[in-house]
Short mmCIF file of C-alpha atoms and ligand atoms in Angstrom, two decimals:
data_model
loop_
_atom_site.label_atom_id
_atom_site.label_comp_id
_atom_site.label_asym_id
_atom_site.label_seq_id
_atom_site.Cartn_x
_atom_site.Cartn_y
_atom_site.Cartn_z
CA UNK K 964 -20.02 -59.36 -24.62
CA UNK K 965 -19.90 -61.82 -27.54
CA UNK K 966 -16.70 -60.81 -29.32
CA UNK K 967 -17.53 -63.09 -32.24
CA UNK K 968 -20.77 -61.27 -32.94
CA UNK K 969 -20.41 -59.29 -36.13
CA UNK K 970 -22.55 -56.36 -34.83
CA UNK K 971 -20.48 -56.20 -31.63
CA UNK K 972 -17.25 -56.17 -33.67
CA UNK K 973 -18.54 -53.41 -35.94
CA UNK K 974 -19.78 -51.33 -33.01
CA UNK K 975 -16.51 -51.62 -31.07
CA UNK K 976 -14.54 -50.62 -34.14
CA UNK K 977 -16.86 -47.75 -35.05
CA UNK K 978 -16.70 -46.41 -31.48
CA UNK K 979 -12.91 -46.48 -31.68
CA UNK K 980 -13.03 -44.79 -35.09
CA UNK K 981 -11.17 -47.58 -36.88
CA UNK K 982 -11.85 -50.02 -39.70
CA UNK K 983 -10.31 -53.34 -40.78
CA UNK K 984 -6.73 -53.03 -41.94
CA UNK K 985 -6.04 -55.35 -44.82
CA UNK K 986 -2.31 -54.74 -44.62
CA UNK K 987 -2.35 -56.37 -41.17
CA UNK K 988 -4.26 -59.43 -42.38
CA UNK K 989 -7.28 -58.59 -40.25
CA UNK K 990 -9.93 -61.28 -40.63
CA UNK K 991 -11.74 -61.62 -37.31
CA UNK K 992 -13.53 -64.75 -36.15
CA UNK K 993 -17.32 -64.59 -36.10
CA UNK K 994 -18.08 -68.18 -35.08
CA UNK K 995 -17.61 -68.46 -31.33
CA UNK K 996 -17.06 -72.23 -31.35
CA UNK K 997 -13.75 -71.78 -33.18
CA UNK K 998 -11.86 -69.76 -30.53
CA UNK K 999 -13.23 -72.15 -27.88
CA UNK K 1000 -11.92 -75.16 -29.81
CA UNK K 1001 -8.54 -73.53 -30.43
CA UNK K 1002 -8.17 -72.60 -26.74
CA UNK K 1003 -9.24 -76.12 -25.67
CA UNK K 1004 -6.49 -77.67 -27.78
CA UNK K 1005 -3.52 -75.33 -27.56
CA UNK K 1006 -1.88 -76.44 -24.31
CA UNK K 1007 -2.14 -79.32 -21.86
CA UNK K 1008 -2.02 -77.67 -18.43
CA UNK K 1009 -3.75 -74.61 -17.01
CA UNK K 1010 -0.49 -73.56 -15.40
CA UNK K 1011 0.80 -72.29 -18.72
CA UNK K 1012 1.61 -68.88 -20.11
CA UNK K 1013 0.13 -68.35 -23.54
CA UNK K 1014 1.76 -66.00 -26.00
CA UNK K 1015 -0.95 -64.86 -28.39
CA UNK K 1016 -0.05 -63.11 -31.63
CA UNK K 1017 -2.62 -60.69 -33.05
CA UNK K 1018 -5.49 -60.66 -30.54
CA UNK K 1019 -7.62 -58.37 -32.74
CA UNK K 1020 -10.53 -57.36 -30.50
CA UNK K 1021 -9.87 -60.31 -28.18
CA UNK K 1022 -12.26 -63.13 -29.07
CA UNK K 1023 -9.58 -65.83 -28.70
CA UNK K 1024 -7.77 -63.92 -25.94
CA UNK K 1025 -10.81 -64.16 -23.64
CA UNK K 1026 -11.09 -67.92 -24.18
CA UNK K 1027 -7.39 -68.30 -23.39
CA UNK K 1028 -7.70 -66.13 -20.29
CA UNK K 1029 -10.34 -68.39 -18.70
CA UNK K 1030 -8.32 -71.53 -19.35
CA UNK K 1031 -4.70 -70.53 -18.65
CA UNK K 1032 -2.80 -68.79 -15.89
CA UNK K 1033 -1.43 -65.97 -17.98
CA UNK K 1034 -1.95 -64.58 -21.48
CA UNK K 1035 0.43 -62.13 -23.13
CA UNK K 1036 -1.00 -60.84 -26.39
CA UNK K 1037 1.08 -58.91 -28.93
CA UNK K 1038 -0.93 -56.73 -31.33
CA UNK K 1039 0.61 -54.53 -34.04
CA UNK K 1040 -2.41 -52.28 -34.68
CA UNK K 1041 -2.47 -49.44 -32.15
CA UNK K 1042 -6.09 -48.70 -33.10
CA UNK K 1043 -7.11 -51.99 -31.48
CA UNK K 1044 -5.37 -51.34 -28.16
CA UNK K 1045 -8.14 -49.18 -26.61
CA UNK K 1046 -10.71 -51.78 -27.68
CA UNK K 1047 -8.69 -54.56 -26.04
CA UNK K 1048 -8.48 -52.34 -22.94
CA UNK K 1049 -12.28 -52.55 -22.73
CA UNK K 1050 -12.89 -56.12 -23.85
CA UNK K 1051 -10.13 -57.60 -21.66
CA UNK K 1052 -10.87 -55.42 -18.60
CA UNK K 1053 -12.55 -58.34 -16.79
CA UNK K 1054 -9.40 -60.51 -16.94
CA UNK K 1055 -6.54 -59.72 -14.59
CA UNK K 1056 -4.26 -62.31 -16.22
CA UNK K 1057 -4.10 -60.70 -19.68
CA UNK K 1058 -1.31 -58.34 -20.74
CA UNK K 1059 -1.58 -56.63 -24.12
CA UNK K 1060 1.59 -55.39 -25.79
CA UNK K 1061 1.36 -53.02 -28.76
CA UNK K 1062 4.18 -54.20 -31.01
CA UNK K 1063 5.11 -56.09 -34.15
CA UNK K 1064 5.80 -59.73 -33.26
CA UNK K 1065 8.67 -59.65 -35.77
CA UNK K 1066 10.37 -57.00 -33.63
CA UNK K 1067 9.66 -58.31 -30.15
CA UNK K 1068 12.57 -59.79 -28.19
CA UNK K 1069 10.86 -63.12 -27.52
CA UNK K 1070 13.38 -64.35 -24.96
CA UNK K 1071 13.09 -61.14 -22.94
CA UNK K 1072 9.28 -61.23 -23.11
CA UNK K 1073 9.13 -64.83 -21.91
CA UNK K 1074 11.65 -64.12 -19.14
CA UNK K 1075 9.60 -61.15 -17.99
CA UNK K 1076 6.18 -62.78 -17.91
CA UNK K 1077 6.45 -66.56 -17.62
CA UNK K 1078 7.70 -66.87 -14.01
CA UNK K 1079 9.07 -70.29 -14.88
CA UNK K 1080 5.77 -71.54 -16.32
CA UNK K 1081 5.72 -73.51 -19.55
CA UNK K 1082 4.99 -71.20 -22.47
CA UNK K 1083 2.83 -72.07 -25.48
CA UNK K 1084 1.98 -69.97 -28.52
CA UNK K 1085 -1.57 -69.65 -29.77
CA UNK K 1086 -2.70 -67.45 -32.65
CA UNK K 1087 -5.05 -66.83 -35.50
CA UNK K 1088 -2.16 -65.65 -37.66
CA UNK K 1089 -2.33 -62.91 -40.27
CA UNK K 1090 -1.94 -64.65 -43.65
CA UNK K 1091 0.51 -62.16 -45.10
CA UNK K 1092 3.28 -63.14 -42.73
CA UNK K 1093 2.57 -66.71 -41.57
CA UNK K 1094 5.87 -68.34 -42.52
CA UNK K 1095 8.18 -65.54 -41.27
CA UNK K 1096 6.36 -65.54 -37.91
CA UNK K 1097 6.54 -69.32 -37.63
CA UNK K 1098 10.25 -69.36 -38.51
CA UNK K 1099 10.92 -66.57 -36.00
CA UNK K 1100 9.20 -68.54 -33.23
CA UNK K 1101 11.06 -71.74 -34.12
CA UNK K 1102 14.45 -70.07 -34.39
CA UNK K 1103 14.02 -67.84 -31.33
CA UNK K 1104 15.72 -70.30 -29.00
CA UNK K 1105 12.73 -70.01 -26.62
CA UNK K 1106 11.58 -73.42 -25.39
CA UNK K 1107 7.90 -73.12 -26.30
CA UNK K 1108 6.06 -76.33 -25.47
CA UNK K 1109 3.77 -75.99 -28.49
CA UNK K 1110 2.68 -73.60 -31.20
CA UNK K 1111 -0.97 -73.69 -32.22
CA UNK K 1112 -1.81 -71.54 -35.21
CA UNK K 1113 -4.71 -70.94 -37.52
CA UNK K 1114 -3.36 -70.47 -41.02
CA UNK K 1115 -4.46 -70.90 -44.64
CA UNK K 1116 -5.54 -74.49 -45.22
CA UNK K 1117 -3.04 -74.81 -48.05
CA UNK K 1118 -0.16 -73.82 -45.78
CA UNK K 1119 -1.47 -76.18 -43.08
CA UNK K 1120 -1.28 -79.04 -45.59
CA UNK K 1121 2.34 -78.15 -46.29
CA UNK K 1122 3.24 -78.17 -42.60
CA UNK K 1123 1.90 -81.69 -42.04
CA UNK K 1124 2.89 -83.21 -45.41
CA UNK K 1125 4.80 -86.48 -45.67
CA UNK K 1126 8.03 -86.81 -47.71
CA UNK K 1127 7.29 -87.62 -51.34
CA UNK K 1128 3.92 -85.85 -51.41
CA UNK K 1129 3.33 -82.77 -53.55
CA UNK K 1130 2.73 -80.60 -50.45
CA UNK K 1131 6.05 -81.56 -48.87
CA UNK K 1132 8.55 -78.71 -49.03
CA UNK K 1133 11.40 -76.87 -47.35
CA UNK K 1134 9.15 -75.58 -44.55
CA UNK K 1135 7.99 -79.15 -43.75
CA UNK K 1136 11.54 -80.47 -43.57
CA UNK K 1137 12.73 -77.53 -41.44
CA UNK K 1138 9.73 -77.80 -39.14
CA UNK K 1139 10.51 -81.49 -38.60
CA UNK K 1140 13.81 -80.42 -37.07
CA UNK K 1141 11.98 -78.59 -34.27
CA UNK K 1142 8.88 -80.66 -33.61
CA UNK K 1143 5.86 -82.56 -34.87
CA UNK K 1144 2.90 -80.88 -36.52
CA UNK K 1145 -0.67 -82.13 -36.70
CA UNK K 1146 -3.69 -80.58 -38.32
CA UNK K 1147 -6.46 -80.22 -35.74
CA UNK K 1148 -9.42 -79.01 -37.81
CA UNK K 1149 -10.46 -77.03 -40.83
CA UNK K 1150 -12.22 -73.66 -40.54
CA UNK K 1151 -14.31 -72.40 -43.42
CA UNK K 1152 -13.78 -68.89 -44.77
CA UNK K 1153 -17.37 -68.03 -43.75
CA UNK K 1154 -16.23 -68.02 -40.10
CA UNK K 1155 -14.41 -64.68 -40.56
CA UNK K 1156 -15.17 -61.06 -41.23
CA UNK K 1157 -14.15 -59.71 -43.67
CA UNK K 1158 -14.43 -63.08 -45.41
CA UNK K 1159 -11.05 -64.21 -46.82
CA UNK K 1160 -10.78 -65.92 -50.22
CA UNK K 1161 -9.66 -69.27 -48.82
CA UNK K 1162 -10.41 -71.68 -45.98
CA UNK K 1163 -8.15 -72.02 -42.96
CA UNK K 1164 -7.02 -74.81 -40.68
CA UNK K 1165 -5.65 -75.05 -37.17
CA UNK K 1166 -2.29 -76.76 -36.77
CA UNK K 1167 -0.61 -77.67 -33.51
CA UNK K 1168 3.15 -78.13 -33.43
CA UNK K 1169 4.53 -79.95 -30.41
CA UNK K 1170 8.14 -78.95 -30.02
CA UNK K 1171 10.77 -81.45 -29.00
CA UNK K 1172 11.82 -80.89 -25.40
CA UNK K 1173 15.32 -81.99 -26.26
CA UNK K 1174 16.65 -81.75 -29.81
CA UNK K 1175 15.68 -84.85 -31.78
CA UNK K 1176 18.43 -84.27 -34.34
CA UNK K 1177 21.92 -82.93 -33.74
CA UNK K 1178 23.45 -82.17 -37.14
CA UNK K 1179 27.19 -81.54 -37.16
CA UNK K 1180 26.44 -78.28 -38.97
CA UNK K 1181 22.95 -76.83 -38.69
CA UNK K 1182 23.81 -74.26 -41.37
CA UNK K 1183 24.82 -77.00 -43.82
CA UNK K 1184 21.61 -78.92 -43.09
CA UNK K 1185 19.56 -75.79 -43.84
CA UNK K 1186 21.53 -75.17 -47.04
CA UNK K 1187 20.80 -78.73 -48.15
CA UNK K 1188 17.07 -78.30 -47.48
CA UNK K 1189 16.91 -74.90 -49.16
CA UNK K 1190 18.93 -76.08 -52.17
CA UNK K 1191 16.87 -79.25 -52.59
CA UNK K 1192 13.56 -77.39 -52.79
CA UNK K 1193 14.63 -74.33 -54.74
CA UNK K 1194 14.89 -76.64 -57.74
CA UNK K 1195 12.54 -79.43 -56.75
CA UNK K 1196 12.11 -80.74 -60.30
CA UNK K 1197 15.82 -81.52 -60.53
CA UNK K 1198 17.43 -84.58 -59.02
CA UNK K 1199 18.91 -83.81 -55.61
CA UNK K 1200 22.52 -84.07 -56.72
CA UNK K 1201 21.91 -81.66 -59.62
CA UNK K 1202 19.96 -79.23 -57.44
CA UNK K 1203 22.63 -79.23 -54.73
CA UNK K 1204 25.44 -79.28 -57.30
CA UNK K 1205 24.49 -75.79 -58.40
CA UNK K 1206 23.53 -74.49 -54.95
CA UNK K 1207 26.00 -75.92 -52.47
CA UNK K 1208 29.31 -74.08 -52.71
CA UNK K 1209 32.46 -76.06 -52.02
CA UNK K 1210 31.21 -79.50 -53.05
CA UNK K 1211 31.58 -81.24 -56.40
CA UNK K 1212 28.66 -83.17 -57.87
CA UNK K 1213 30.58 -86.41 -57.21
CA UNK K 1214 30.99 -85.54 -53.55
CA UNK K 1215 27.29 -84.75 -53.32
CA UNK K 1216 26.43 -88.01 -55.04
CA UNK K 1217 28.54 -90.01 -52.64
CA UNK K 1218 26.87 -88.25 -49.67
CA UNK K 1219 23.45 -89.05 -51.16
CA UNK K 1220 24.47 -92.72 -51.45
CA UNK K 1221 25.60 -92.62 -47.81
CA UNK K 1222 22.01 -91.71 -46.82
CA UNK K 1223 20.81 -94.85 -48.62
CA UNK K 1224 19.05 -93.07 -51.48
CA UNK K 1225 19.38 -93.79 -55.21
CA UNK K 1226 21.46 -91.48 -57.41
CA UNK K 1227 18.40 -90.00 -59.10
CA UNK K 1228 16.46 -89.21 -55.91
CA UNK K 1229 14.71 -85.85 -55.70
CA UNK K 1230 14.90 -83.74 -52.54
CA UNK K 1231 11.18 -84.07 -51.88
CA UNK K 1232 11.75 -87.76 -50.95
CA UNK K 1233 14.05 -86.92 -48.03
CA UNK K 1234 12.77 -86.69 -44.48
CA UNK K 1235 14.26 -84.27 -41.97
CA UNK K 1236 16.37 -87.14 -40.66
CA UNK K 1237 17.65 -87.85 -44.19
CA UNK K 1238 18.67 -84.20 -44.59
CA UNK K 1239 20.56 -84.37 -41.30
CA UNK K 1240 22.38 -87.52 -42.47
CA UNK K 1241 23.15 -85.96 -45.83
CA UNK K 1242 24.54 -82.79 -44.24
CA UNK K 1243 26.62 -84.88 -41.81
CA UNK K 1244 28.10 -86.93 -44.66
CA UNK K 1245 29.01 -83.72 -46.50
CA UNK K 1246 30.43 -82.20 -43.33
CA UNK K 1247 32.62 -85.26 -42.67
CA UNK K 1248 34.13 -85.03 -46.15
CA UNK K 1249 35.68 -81.66 -45.34
CA UNK K 1250 36.34 -82.14 -41.64
CA UNK K 1251 38.18 -85.44 -41.30
N1 SAM I 428 -7.26 -62.99 -33.01
C1 SAM I 428 -8.27 -62.27 -33.77
C2 SAM I 428 -9.33 -63.23 -34.25
O1 SAM I 428 -9.06 -64.45 -34.21
O2 SAM I 428 -10.40 -62.80 -34.62
C3 SAM I 428 -7.66 -61.54 -34.97
C4 SAM I 428 -6.91 -62.42 -35.95
S1 SAM I 428 -6.43 -61.57 -37.43
C5 SAM I 428 -6.35 -62.91 -38.57
C6 SAM I 428 -4.70 -61.23 -37.23
C7 SAM I 428 -4.34 -60.22 -36.14
O3 SAM I 428 -2.92 -60.09 -36.12
C8 SAM I 428 -4.89 -58.82 -36.37
O4 SAM I 428 -5.39 -58.33 -35.16
C9 SAM I 428 -3.67 -58.01 -36.82
O5 SAM I 428 -3.75 -56.64 -36.53
C10 SAM I 428 -2.57 -58.71 -36.04
N2 SAM I 428 -1.22 -58.60 -36.64
C11 SAM I 428 -0.89 -58.54 -37.96
N3 SAM I 428 0.43 -58.48 -38.11
C12 SAM I 428 0.98 -58.53 -36.87
C13 SAM I 428 2.32 -58.49 -36.38
N4 SAM I 428 3.36 -58.42 -37.22
N5 SAM I 428 2.53 -58.51 -35.04
C14 SAM I 428 1.47 -58.58 -34.18
N6 SAM I 428 0.17 -58.63 -34.59
C15 SAM I 428 -0.07 -58.60 -35.92
#
């Protein structure tokens, strides 16, 4: 069964008595090369468990199932579960869980299904909740080897942006704390049904096996990043001066100098490493 064929998709959904649910960001792939390419690029060894988010009717799930040892797919829409029961029946290594990925205990799920295998995430993510899902995965404490996601092209550009560019933002700097992102390929909006308004892109994030940065206070580093980008037009010391409780503007300025940046630098110039150094300098001021 070609699960990227638009007539097959319509028939499966009609038989199940359901239609596309916009509130769940349902745009299904209708170009079969795309799920093949995503599955080819989402993990390096077959002996991997893949956590898929939002299998839909299973077009990507099937491609993952033939390449990897185990696939656990979490789908929020209970109307799709009977369809997945049919379309995934031929694979004995696929488990479908009917739940909201924002509510799943990721550590418990990985412990239950991975049997010590490396675990990678692969998903054509619903647009409405891309960043919260990504942050949840990153902050879960689960040692995913990589996260490969199809997202809006615009968001993809933000994830891979370099400091100083207009796309660089808080999410880029935070992501850099966990791993390295690269944009694999662009996917035109015509590859989906219903057709979304914008193009997408696939991004793969390779997570650091061991932490690359060890800030003295992770919370302070996050506050610095958040503060810097909430007011990105302001110089960093002004932006942080009004956002970072407990520090005077002079203290912030001296911490900025300690990172080797000029007094009038804006936050968008700082790399993840710079934010770590800045937070450490601020931390040291109060914890000598
Ligand atoms: N994987 C399919 C494909 O590529 O054609 C469908 C992708 S569609 C963009 C997003 C999928 O995520 C839908 O099946 C939707 O129901 C599901 N979804 C949306 N929100 C979710 C959530 N919070 N947890 C789990 N699945 C979710």
